[in-house]
Amino acid sequence: MKFSRENIKQGLLNQQASVETPDSFATIDGATVPGQNMELSSAHQRMAGKQGARALAMMNNPEEQARTEGWMNMFRLSNQGAEFDQARKMAMAPPPPPGNEGMS
């Protein structure tokens, strides 16, 4: 029997794929051979983007919390901050009871 080089290579790949060891029995997304550019062990990769990093800094860094609180206090003293605060208070106010629109 003569087999082509491609058939032998494919047979060896099939044999390797069928061997189950603790390192090789699982597959990634059903693929027996992981993709070339998949680095699953990469650290420091934030999928949430810059906003997520900002949220982590606010939660874990007391200096950043104090700096941001100082900025917010200064903003509240400005004209734009007062307008923003007033709009926020109006949005939080309960709606008037129904049926009282026409009474004066």
CSV table of N, CA and C in Angstrom, one decimal:
chain,number,residue,atom,x,y,z
A,1,MET,N,0.8,-1.2,0.0
A,1,MET,CA,0.0,0.0,0.0
A,1,MET,C,0.9,1.2,0.0
A,2,LYS,N,0.5,2.2,-0.9
A,2,LYS,CA,1.3,3.4,-0.9
A,2,LYS,C,0.3,4.5,-0.6
A,3,PHE,N,0.7,5.4,0.4
A,3,PHE,CA,-0.1,6.5,0.8
A,3,PHE,C,0.6,7.8,0.4
A,4,SER,N,-0.2,8.8,0.1
A,4,SER,CA,0.5,10.1,-0.3
A,4,SER,C,0.9,10.8,1.0
A,5,ARG,N,1.9,11.7,0.8
A,5,ARG,CA,2.4,12.4,1.9
A,5,ARG,C,1.3,13.2,2.7
A,6,GLU,N,0.3,13.7,1.9
A,6,GLU,CA,-0.8,14.5,2.6
A,6,GLU,C,-1.6,13.5,3.4
A,7,ASN,N,-1.9,12.3,2.9
A,7,ASN,CA,-2.7,11.4,3.7
A,7,ASN,C,-2.0,11.0,5.0
A,8,ILE,N,-0.7,10.7,4.9
A,8,ILE,CA,0.1,10.4,6.1
A,8,ILE,C,0.0,11.5,7.1
A,9,LYS,N,0.3,12.7,6.6
A,9,LYS,CA,0.2,13.9,7.5
A,9,LYS,C,-1.1,14.1,8.2
A,10,GLN,N,-2.2,13.9,7.4
A,10,GLN,CA,-3.5,14.0,8.0
A,10,GLN,C,-3.8,12.9,9.0
A,11,GLY,N,-3.3,11.7,8.7
A,11,GLY,CA,-3.5,10.6,9.6
A,11,GLY,C,-2.8,10.9,11.0
A,12,LEU,N,-1.6,11.4,10.9
A,12,LEU,CA,-0.9,11.7,12.1
A,12,LEU,C,-1.6,12.8,12.9
A,13,LEU,N,-2.1,13.8,12.2
A,13,LEU,CA,-2.9,14.9,12.9
A,13,LEU,C,-4.2,14.3,13.5
A,14,ASN,N,-4.8,13.3,12.9
A,14,ASN,CA,-6.0,12.7,13.5
A,14,ASN,C,-5.6,11.9,14.7
A,15,GLN,N,-4.5,11.2,14.7
A,15,GLN,CA,-4.0,10.4,15.8
A,15,GLN,C,-3.7,11.4,17.0
A,16,GLN,N,-3.1,12.5,16.7
A,16,GLN,CA,-2.8,13.4,17.8
A,16,GLN,C,-4.0,14.0,18.4
A,17,ALA,N,-5.0,14.3,17.5
A,17,ALA,CA,-6.3,14.9,18.0
A,17,ALA,C,-7.1,13.9,18.9
A,18,SER,N,-6.9,12.6,18.6
A,18,SER,CA,-7.7,11.6,19.4
A,18,SER,C,-7.0,11.2,20.7
A,19,VAL,N,-5.8,11.6,20.9
A,19,VAL,CA,-5.1,11.3,22.2
A,19,VAL,C,-5.6,12.2,23.3
A,20,GLU,N,-6.2,11.7,24.4
A,20,GLU,CA,-6.7,12.5,25.4
A,20,GLU,C,-5.7,12.5,26.6
A,21,THR,N,-5.2,13.7,26.9
A,21,THR,CA,-4.3,13.9,28.1
A,21,THR,C,-4.9,15.1,28.8
A,22,PRO,N,-4.5,15.3,30.0
A,22,PRO,CA,-5.0,16.5,30.7
A,22,PRO,C,-4.7,17.8,30.0
A,23,ASP,N,-3.7,17.9,29.2
A,23,ASP,CA,-3.4,19.1,28.5
A,23,ASP,C,-4.1,19.2,27.2
A,24,SER,N,-4.5,18.1,26.6
A,24,SER,CA,-5.0,18.2,25.2
A,24,SER,C,-6.4,17.8,25.0
A,25,PHE,N,-7.2,17.4,26.0
A,25,PHE,CA,-8.5,16.8,25.7
A,25,PHE,C,-9.5,17.9,25.5
A,26,ALA,N,-9.3,19.1,26.0
A,26,ALA,CA,-10.3,20.2,25.8
A,26,ALA,C,-10.0,20.9,24.5
A,27,THR,N,-11.0,21.5,23.9
A,27,THR,CA,-10.8,22.3,22.7
A,27,THR,C,-11.3,23.7,22.9
A,28,ILE,N,-10.8,24.6,22.2
A,28,ILE,CA,-11.3,26.0,22.3
A,28,ILE,C,-12.3,26.3,21.2
A,29,ASP,N,-13.5,26.5,21.7
A,29,ASP,CA,-14.7,26.8,20.8
A,29,ASP,C,-14.9,25.7,19.8
A,30,GLY,N,-14.6,24.5,20.2
A,30,GLY,CA,-14.8,23.3,19.3
A,30,GLY,C,-13.7,23.1,18.3
A,31,ALA,N,-12.6,23.9,18.3
A,31,ALA,CA,-11.5,23.7,17.4
A,31,ALA,C,-10.5,22.8,18.0
A,32,THR,N,-10.0,21.8,17.3
A,32,THR,CA,-9.0,20.9,17.8
A,32,THR,C,-7.6,21.6,17.7
A,33,VAL,N,-7.4,22.5,16.8
A,33,VAL,CA,-6.2,23.2,16.8
A,33,VAL,C,-6.5,24.7,17.0
A,34,PRO,N,-5.9,25.3,18.1
A,34,PRO,CA,-6.3,26.7,18.4
A,34,PRO,C,-5.7,27.6,17.4
A,35,GLY,N,-6.4,28.8,17.3
A,35,GLY,CA,-6.0,29.7,16.3
A,35,GLY,C,-4.6,30.3,16.5
A,36,GLN,N,-3.9,30.8,15.5
A,36,GLN,CA,-2.6,31.3,15.6
A,36,GLN,C,-2.4,32.5,16.5
A,37,ASN,N,-3.4,33.4,16.5
A,37,ASN,CA,-3.3,34.7,17.2
A,37,ASN,C,-4.0,34.7,18.5
A,38,MET,N,-4.4,33.6,19.0
A,38,MET,CA,-5.1,33.5,20.3
A,38,MET,C,-4.2,33.4,21.5
A,39,GLU,N,-4.0,34.5,22.2
A,39,GLU,CA,-3.2,34.5,23.4
A,39,GLU,C,-4.1,34.6,24.6
A,40,LEU,N,-4.5,33.4,25.1
A,40,LEU,CA,-5.4,33.4,26.2
A,40,LEU,C,-4.9,33.7,27.5
A,41,SER,N,-3.6,33.7,27.7
A,41,SER,CA,-3.0,34.0,29.0
A,41,SER,C,-2.5,35.4,29.1
A,42,SER,N,-2.9,36.3,28.2
A,42,SER,CA,-2.5,37.7,28.2
A,42,SER,C,-3.1,38.4,29.4
A,43,ALA,N,-2.3,39.0,30.2
A,43,ALA,CA,-2.7,39.8,31.4
A,43,ALA,C,-2.9,41.2,31.0
A,44,HIS,N,-3.6,42.0,31.9
A,44,HIS,CA,-3.7,43.4,31.7
A,44,HIS,C,-4.5,43.8,30.4
A,45,GLN,N,-5.4,43.0,30.0
A,45,GLN,CA,-6.2,43.3,28.8
A,45,GLN,C,-7.6,43.6,29.3
A,46,ARG,N,-8.0,44.9,29.3
A,46,ARG,CA,-9.3,45.3,29.8
A,46,ARG,C,-10.3,45.3,28.7
A,47,MET,N,-11.3,44.5,28.7
A,47,MET,CA,-12.3,44.5,27.7
A,47,MET,C,-13.3,45.7,27.9
A,48,ALA,N,-13.3,46.3,29.0
A,48,ALA,CA,-14.2,47.4,29.3
A,48,ALA,C,-13.8,48.7,28.8
A,49,GLY,N,-12.5,48.8,28.3
A,49,GLY,CA,-12.0,50.0,27.8
A,49,GLY,C,-11.6,51.0,28.8
A,50,LYS,N,-11.5,52.3,28.4
A,50,LYS,CA,-11.0,53.3,29.3
A,50,LYS,C,-11.9,53.6,30.5
A,51,GLN,N,-13.2,53.5,30.2
A,51,GLN,CA,-14.2,53.7,31.2
A,51,GLN,C,-14.1,52.7,32.4
A,52,GLY,N,-13.8,51.5,32.0
A,52,GLY,CA,-13.7,50.5,33.1
A,52,GLY,C,-12.5,50.7,33.9
A,53,ALA,N,-11.4,51.1,33.3
A,53,ALA,CA,-10.1,51.5,34.1
A,53,ALA,C,-10.4,52.6,35.0
A,54,ARG,N,-11.2,53.6,34.6
A,54,ARG,CA,-11.5,54.8,35.4
A,54,ARG,C,-12.3,54.3,36.6
A,55,ALA,N,-13.3,53.4,36.4
A,55,ALA,CA,-14.1,52.9,37.5
A,55,ALA,C,-13.3,52.2,38.5
A,56,LEU,N,-12.3,51.4,38.0
A,56,LEU,CA,-11.5,50.6,38.9
A,56,LEU,C,-10.6,51.6,39.8
A,57,ALA,N,-10.1,52.7,39.1
A,57,ALA,CA,-9.3,53.7,39.8
A,57,ALA,C,-10.1,54.3,40.9
A,58,MET,N,-11.4,54.6,40.6
A,58,MET,CA,-12.3,55.3,41.5
A,58,MET,C,-12.6,54.4,42.7
A,59,MET,N,-12.7,53.1,42.5
A,59,MET,CA,-13.0,52.1,43.5
A,59,MET,C,-11.8,51.8,44.4
A,60,ASN,N,-10.6,51.8,43.9
A,60,ASN,CA,-9.5,51.3,44.6
A,60,ASN,C,-8.5,52.3,45.1
A,61,ASN,N,-8.6,53.6,44.6
A,61,ASN,CA,-7.6,54.6,44.9
A,61,ASN,C,-8.3,55.7,45.7
A,62,PRO,N,-8.0,55.8,47.0
A,62,PRO,CA,-8.6,56.9,47.8
A,62,PRO,C,-8.2,58.3,47.4
A,63,GLU,N,-7.0,58.4,46.9
A,63,GLU,CA,-6.5,59.7,46.4
A,63,GLU,C,-7.3,60.2,45.2
A,64,GLU,N,-7.6,59.2,44.3
A,64,GLU,CA,-8.4,59.6,43.1
A,64,GLU,C,-9.9,59.9,43.5
A,65,GLN,N,-10.4,59.2,44.5
A,65,GLN,CA,-11.7,59.5,45.0
A,65,GLN,C,-11.8,60.9,45.5
A,66,ALA,N,-10.8,61.3,46.3
A,66,ALA,CA,-10.8,62.6,46.9
A,66,ALA,C,-10.6,63.7,45.8
A,67,ARG,N,-9.8,63.4,44.8
A,67,ARG,CA,-9.6,64.4,43.7
A,67,ARG,C,-10.8,64.6,43.0
A,68,THR,N,-11.5,63.5,42.7
A,68,THR,CA,-12.8,63.6,41.9
A,68,THR,C,-13.9,64.3,42.7
A,69,GLU,N,-13.9,64.0,44.0
A,69,GLU,CA,-14.9,64.7,44.8
A,69,GLU,C,-14.7,66.2,44.9
A,70,GLY,N,-13.4,66.6,45.0
A,70,GLY,CA,-13.1,68.0,45.0
A,70,GLY,C,-13.5,68.6,43.7
A,71,TRP,N,-13.3,68.0,42.6
A,71,TRP,CA,-13.7,68.5,41.3
A,71,TRP,C,-15.2,68.6,41.2
A,72,MET,N,-15.9,67.6,41.7
A,72,MET,CA,-17.4,67.7,41.7
A,72,MET,C,-17.9,68.8,42.6
A,73,ASN,N,-17.3,69.1,43.7
A,73,ASN,CA,-17.7,70.2,44.5
A,73,ASN,C,-17.5,71.5,43.9
A,74,MET,N,-16.4,71.7,43.2
A,74,MET,CA,-16.1,72.9,42.4
A,74,MET,C,-17.1,73.1,41.3
A,75,PHE,N,-17.4,72.0,40.6
A,75,PHE,CA,-18.4,72.0,39.5
A,75,PHE,C,-19.8,72.5,40.0
A,76,ARG,N,-20.2,72.0,41.2
A,76,ARG,CA,-21.5,72.4,41.7
A,76,ARG,C,-21.6,73.9,42.0
A,77,LEU,N,-20.4,74.5,42.2
A,77,LEU,CA,-20.4,76.0,42.5
A,77,LEU,C,-20.5,76.8,41.2
A,78,SER,N,-20.3,76.2,40.0
A,78,SER,CA,-20.3,76.9,38.8
A,78,SER,C,-21.7,77.0,38.3
A,79,ASN,N,-21.9,77.9,37.3
A,79,ASN,CA,-23.3,78.1,36.7
A,79,ASN,C,-23.8,76.8,36.0
A,80,GLN,N,-22.9,76.2,35.3
A,80,GLN,CA,-23.3,74.9,34.6
A,80,GLN,C,-23.6,73.8,35.6
A,81,GLY,N,-22.8,73.8,36.7
A,81,GLY,CA,-23.1,72.8,37.8
A,81,GLY,C,-24.4,73.0,38.5
A,82,ALA,N,-24.8,74.3,38.7
A,82,ALA,CA,-26.0,74.6,39.3
A,82,ALA,C,-27.2,74.2,38.4
A,83,GLU,N,-27.1,74.5,37.1
A,83,GLU,CA,-28.1,74.1,36.1
A,83,GLU,C,-28.2,72.5,36.1
A,84,PHE,N,-27.1,71.9,36.1
A,84,PHE,CA,-27.1,70.4,36.1
A,84,PHE,C,-27.8,69.9,37.4
A,85,ASP,N,-27.4,70.4,38.5
A,85,ASP,CA,-28.0,70.0,39.8
A,85,ASP,C,-29.5,70.2,39.8
A,86,GLN,N,-29.9,71.4,39.3
A,86,GLN,CA,-31.4,71.7,39.3
A,86,GLN,C,-32.1,70.7,38.4
A,87,ALA,N,-31.6,70.4,37.2
A,87,ALA,CA,-32.2,69.4,36.3
A,87,ALA,C,-32.2,68.1,36.9
A,88,ARG,N,-31.2,67.7,37.6
A,88,ARG,CA,-31.2,66.4,38.3
A,88,ARG,C,-32.3,66.3,39.4
A,89,LYS,N,-32.4,67.4,40.1
A,89,LYS,CA,-33.5,67.4,41.2
A,89,LYS,C,-34.9,67.3,40.6
A,90,MET,N,-35.1,68.0,39.4
A,90,MET,CA,-36.4,68.0,38.8
A,90,MET,C,-36.7,66.6,38.2
A,91,ALA,N,-35.7,65.9,37.8
A,91,ALA,CA,-35.9,64.6,37.2
A,91,ALA,C,-36.2,63.6,38.4
A,92,MET,N,-35.7,63.9,39.6
A,92,MET,CA,-35.9,63.0,40.7
A,92,MET,C,-37.2,63.3,41.4
A,93,ALA,N,-37.8,64.4,41.1
A,93,ALA,CA,-39.1,64.8,41.8
A,93,ALA,C,-40.2,63.9,41.3
A,94,PRO,N,-41.1,63.5,42.2
A,94,PRO,CA,-42.2,62.7,41.8
A,94,PRO,C,-43.2,63.5,40.9
A,95,PRO,N,-43.8,62.8,40.0
A,95,PRO,CA,-44.7,63.5,39.1
A,95,PRO,C,-46.0,64.0,39.8
A,96,PRO,N,-46.6,65.1,39.4
A,96,PRO,CA,-47.8,65.6,40.0
A,96,PRO,C,-48.9,64.5,39.9
A,97,PRO,N,-49.8,64.5,40.9
A,97,PRO,CA,-50.9,63.5,40.8
A,97,PRO,C,-51.8,63.8,39.6
A,98,PRO,N,-52.3,62.7,39.0
A,98,PRO,CA,-53.2,62.9,37.8
A,98,PRO,C,-54.5,63.6,38.2
A,99,GLY,N,-55.0,64.3,37.3
A,99,GLY,CA,-56.3,65.0,37.5
A,99,GLY,C,-56.3,66.4,38.0
A,100,ASN,N,-55.1,66.9,38.4
A,100,ASN,CA,-55.0,68.2,39.0
A,100,ASN,C,-54.5,69.3,38.0
A,101,GLU,N,-54.5,68.9,36.7
A,101,GLU,CA,-53.9,69.9,35.7
A,101,GLU,C,-54.8,71.1,35.5
A,102,GLY,N,-56.1,70.9,35.5
A,102,GLY,CA,-57.0,72.0,35.1
A,102,GLY,C,-57.5,72.8,36.3
A,103,MET,N,-57.2,72.5,37.5
A,103,MET,CA,-57.6,73.2,38.7
A,103,MET,C,-56.8,74.4,39.0
A,104,SER,N,-57.4,75.6,39.2
A,104,SER,CA,-56.6,76.7,39.5
A,104,SER,C,-57.3,77.5,40.6
